[in-house]
PDB file of C-alpha atoms in Angstrom:
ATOM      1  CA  UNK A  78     138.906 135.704  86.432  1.00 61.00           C
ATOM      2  CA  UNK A  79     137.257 132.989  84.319  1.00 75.00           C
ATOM      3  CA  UNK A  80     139.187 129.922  83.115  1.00 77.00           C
ATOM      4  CA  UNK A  81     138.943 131.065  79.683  1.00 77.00           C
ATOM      5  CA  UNK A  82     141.025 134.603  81.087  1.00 80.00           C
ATOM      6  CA  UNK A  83     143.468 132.635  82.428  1.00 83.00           C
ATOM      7  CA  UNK A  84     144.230 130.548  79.721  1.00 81.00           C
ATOM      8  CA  UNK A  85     144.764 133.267  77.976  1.00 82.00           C
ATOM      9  CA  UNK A  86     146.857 135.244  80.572  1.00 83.00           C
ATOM     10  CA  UNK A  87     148.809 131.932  80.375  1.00 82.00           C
ATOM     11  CA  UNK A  88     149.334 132.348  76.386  1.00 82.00           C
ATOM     12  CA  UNK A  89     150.308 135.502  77.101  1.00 83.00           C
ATOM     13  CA  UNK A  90     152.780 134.845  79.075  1.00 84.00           C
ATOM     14  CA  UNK A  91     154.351 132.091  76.971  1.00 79.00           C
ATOM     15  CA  UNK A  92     154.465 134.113  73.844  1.00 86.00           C
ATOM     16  CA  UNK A  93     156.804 137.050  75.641  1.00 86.00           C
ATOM     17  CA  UNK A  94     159.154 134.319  76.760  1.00 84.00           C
ATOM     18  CA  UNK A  95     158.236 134.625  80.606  1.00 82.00           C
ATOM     19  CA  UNK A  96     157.302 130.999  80.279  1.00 79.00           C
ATOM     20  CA  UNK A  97     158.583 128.112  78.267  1.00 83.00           C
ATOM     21  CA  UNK A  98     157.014 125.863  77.014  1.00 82.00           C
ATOM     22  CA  UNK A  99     156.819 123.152  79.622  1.00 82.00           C
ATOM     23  CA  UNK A 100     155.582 125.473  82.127  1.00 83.00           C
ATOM     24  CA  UNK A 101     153.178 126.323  79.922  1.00 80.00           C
ATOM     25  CA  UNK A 102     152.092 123.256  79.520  1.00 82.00           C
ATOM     26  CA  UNK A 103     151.988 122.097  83.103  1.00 83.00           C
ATOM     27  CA  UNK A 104     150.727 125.763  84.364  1.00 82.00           C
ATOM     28  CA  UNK A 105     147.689 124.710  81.779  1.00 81.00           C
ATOM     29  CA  UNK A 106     147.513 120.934  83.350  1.00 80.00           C
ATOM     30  CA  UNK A 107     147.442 122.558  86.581  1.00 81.00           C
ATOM     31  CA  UNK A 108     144.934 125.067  86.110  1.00 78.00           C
ATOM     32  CA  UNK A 109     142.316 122.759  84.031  1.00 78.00           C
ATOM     33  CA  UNK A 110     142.796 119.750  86.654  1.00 77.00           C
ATOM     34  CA  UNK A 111     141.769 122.812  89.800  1.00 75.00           C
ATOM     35  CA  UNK A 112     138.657 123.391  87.811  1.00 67.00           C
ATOM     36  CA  UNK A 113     137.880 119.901  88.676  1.00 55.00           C
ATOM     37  CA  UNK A 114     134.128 119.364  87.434  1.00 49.00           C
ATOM     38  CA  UNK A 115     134.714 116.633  84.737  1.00 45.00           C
ATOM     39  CA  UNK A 116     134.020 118.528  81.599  1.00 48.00           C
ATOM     40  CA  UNK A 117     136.478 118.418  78.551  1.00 47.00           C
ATOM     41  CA  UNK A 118     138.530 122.231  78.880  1.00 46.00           C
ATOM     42  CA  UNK A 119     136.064 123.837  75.606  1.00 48.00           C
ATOM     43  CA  UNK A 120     133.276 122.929  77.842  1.00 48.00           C
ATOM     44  CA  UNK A 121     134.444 124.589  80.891  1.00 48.00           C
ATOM     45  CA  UNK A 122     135.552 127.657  78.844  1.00 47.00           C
ATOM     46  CA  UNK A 123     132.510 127.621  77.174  1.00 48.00           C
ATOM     47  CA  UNK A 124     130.398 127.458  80.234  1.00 49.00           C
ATOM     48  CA  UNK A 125     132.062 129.992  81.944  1.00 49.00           C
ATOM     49  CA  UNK A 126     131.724 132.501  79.099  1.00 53.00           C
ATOM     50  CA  UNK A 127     128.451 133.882  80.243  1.00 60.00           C
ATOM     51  CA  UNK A 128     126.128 131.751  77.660  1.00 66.00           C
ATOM     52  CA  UNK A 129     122.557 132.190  78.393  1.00 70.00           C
ATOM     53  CA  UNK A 130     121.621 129.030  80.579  1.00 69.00           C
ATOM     54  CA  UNK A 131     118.217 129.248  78.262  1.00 65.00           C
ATOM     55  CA  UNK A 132     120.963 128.141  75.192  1.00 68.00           C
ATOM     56  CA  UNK A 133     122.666 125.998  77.036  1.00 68.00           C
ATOM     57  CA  UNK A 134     119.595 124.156  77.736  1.00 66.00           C
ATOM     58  CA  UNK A 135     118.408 124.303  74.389  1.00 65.00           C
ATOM     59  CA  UNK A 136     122.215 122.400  73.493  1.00 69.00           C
ATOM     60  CA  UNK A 137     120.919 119.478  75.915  1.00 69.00           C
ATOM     61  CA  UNK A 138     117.915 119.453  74.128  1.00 73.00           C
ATOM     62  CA  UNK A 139     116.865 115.446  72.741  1.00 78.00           C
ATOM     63  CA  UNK A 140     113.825 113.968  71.169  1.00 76.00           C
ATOM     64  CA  UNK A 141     112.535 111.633  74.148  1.00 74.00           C
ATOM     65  CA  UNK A 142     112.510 108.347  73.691  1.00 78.00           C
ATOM     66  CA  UNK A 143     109.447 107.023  76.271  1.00 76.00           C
ATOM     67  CA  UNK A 144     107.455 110.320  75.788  1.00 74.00           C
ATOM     68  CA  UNK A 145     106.455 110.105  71.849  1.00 75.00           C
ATOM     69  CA  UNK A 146     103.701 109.703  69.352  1.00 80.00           C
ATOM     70  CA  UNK A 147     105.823 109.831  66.070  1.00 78.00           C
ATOM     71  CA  UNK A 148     109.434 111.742  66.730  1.00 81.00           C
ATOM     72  CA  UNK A 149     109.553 112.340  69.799  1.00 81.00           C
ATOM     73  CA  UNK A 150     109.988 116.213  69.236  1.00 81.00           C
ATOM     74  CA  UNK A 151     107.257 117.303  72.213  1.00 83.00           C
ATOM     75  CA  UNK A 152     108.220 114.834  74.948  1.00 81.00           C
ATOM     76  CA  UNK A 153     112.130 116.046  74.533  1.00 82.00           C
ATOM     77  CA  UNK A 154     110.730 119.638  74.799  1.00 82.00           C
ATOM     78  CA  UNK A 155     108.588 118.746  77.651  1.00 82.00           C
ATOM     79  CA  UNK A 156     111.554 117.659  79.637  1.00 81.00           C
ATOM     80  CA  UNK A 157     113.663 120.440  78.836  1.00 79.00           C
ATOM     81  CA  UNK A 158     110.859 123.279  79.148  1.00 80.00           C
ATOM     82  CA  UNK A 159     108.401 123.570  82.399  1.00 80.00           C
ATOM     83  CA  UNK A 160     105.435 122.621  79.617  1.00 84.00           C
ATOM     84  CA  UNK A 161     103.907 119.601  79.546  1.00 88.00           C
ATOM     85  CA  UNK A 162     104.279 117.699  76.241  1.00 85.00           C
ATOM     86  CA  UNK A 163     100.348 117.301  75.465  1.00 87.00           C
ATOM     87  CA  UNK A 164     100.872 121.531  75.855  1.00 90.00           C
ATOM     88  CA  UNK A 165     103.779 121.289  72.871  1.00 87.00           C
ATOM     89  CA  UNK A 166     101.108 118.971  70.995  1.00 86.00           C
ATOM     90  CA  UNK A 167      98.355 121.298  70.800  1.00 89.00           C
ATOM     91  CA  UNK A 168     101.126 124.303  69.933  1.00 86.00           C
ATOM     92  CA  UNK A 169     102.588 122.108  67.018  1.00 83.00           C
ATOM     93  CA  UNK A 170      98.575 121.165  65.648  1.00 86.00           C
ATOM     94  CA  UNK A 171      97.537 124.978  66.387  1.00 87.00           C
ATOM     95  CA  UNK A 172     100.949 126.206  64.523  1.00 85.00           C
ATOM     96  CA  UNK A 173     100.203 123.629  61.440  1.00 85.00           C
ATOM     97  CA  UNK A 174      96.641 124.662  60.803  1.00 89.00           C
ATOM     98  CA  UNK A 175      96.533 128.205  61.110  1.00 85.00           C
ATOM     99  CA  UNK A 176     100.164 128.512  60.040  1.00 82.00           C
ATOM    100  CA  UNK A 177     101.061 125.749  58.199  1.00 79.00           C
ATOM    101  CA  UNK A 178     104.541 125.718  59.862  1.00 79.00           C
ATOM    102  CA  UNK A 179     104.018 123.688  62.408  1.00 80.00           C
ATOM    103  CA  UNK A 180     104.391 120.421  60.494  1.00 80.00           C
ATOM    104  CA  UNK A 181     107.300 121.799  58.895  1.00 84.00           C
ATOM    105  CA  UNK A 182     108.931 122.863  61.921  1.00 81.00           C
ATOM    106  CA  UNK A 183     108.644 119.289  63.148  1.00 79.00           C
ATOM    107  CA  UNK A 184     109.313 117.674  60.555  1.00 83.00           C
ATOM    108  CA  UNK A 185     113.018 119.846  60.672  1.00 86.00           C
ATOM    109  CA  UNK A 186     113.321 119.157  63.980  1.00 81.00           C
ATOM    110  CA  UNK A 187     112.804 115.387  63.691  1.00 80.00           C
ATOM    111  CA  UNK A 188     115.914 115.406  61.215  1.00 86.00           C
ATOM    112  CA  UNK A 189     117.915 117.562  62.834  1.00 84.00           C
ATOM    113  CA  UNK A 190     117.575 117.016  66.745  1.00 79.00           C
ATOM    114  CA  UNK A 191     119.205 113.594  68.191  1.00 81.00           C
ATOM    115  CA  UNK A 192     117.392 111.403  70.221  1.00 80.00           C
ATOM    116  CA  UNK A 193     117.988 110.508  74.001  1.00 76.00           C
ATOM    117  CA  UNK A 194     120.429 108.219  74.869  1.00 74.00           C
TER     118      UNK A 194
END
């Protein structure tokens, strides 16, 4: 059973009146402090829902800081892929002149994804 199941096992419990509401609220305490790995309690949930590691790498996903020629877009995606960045280059140049969405997919990303901390 997940943490997310037991949560809600927990809830469950509290709403028929088998628990009130401080035990609730320490069972909860209790059961997010055994998890134990530092995350906040959506994260834990979240990561032990059975997400895709592929989109939970894509949520780590930042435009690099060191690794960059104007937003950083290809040296962020070579750290998170097994690409090198010179590899996302060429895909972004070969996308923009036979496609013509290549810039604009950059140029998207640029806005949209933060940069490294």
């Amino acid at each position: 059973m997940n943490l997310a199941d037991e949560i809600k096992h927990l809830h469950e419990l509290h709403q028929k009146g088998a628990l009130s509401d401080a035990e609730f609220a320490q069972a909860k305490a209790k059961l997010l402090a055994s998890n134990g790995s530092g995350q906040s309690s959506f994260d834990q949930s979240f990561s032990n829902s059975g997400i895709d590691p592929a989109l939970q790498q894509l949520n780590h996903f930042r435009r690099s800081k060191n690794d960059r020629w104007f937003g950083g877009i290809c040296g962020g995606l070579g750290k998170t892929t097994t690409l090198d960045s010179s590899v996302w280059r060429l895909l972004f140049v070969i996308f923009t002149i036979y496609f013509g969405a290549g810039l604009l997919a950059y140029l998207l990303a640029w806005i949209i994804i933060p940069q490294e901390d």
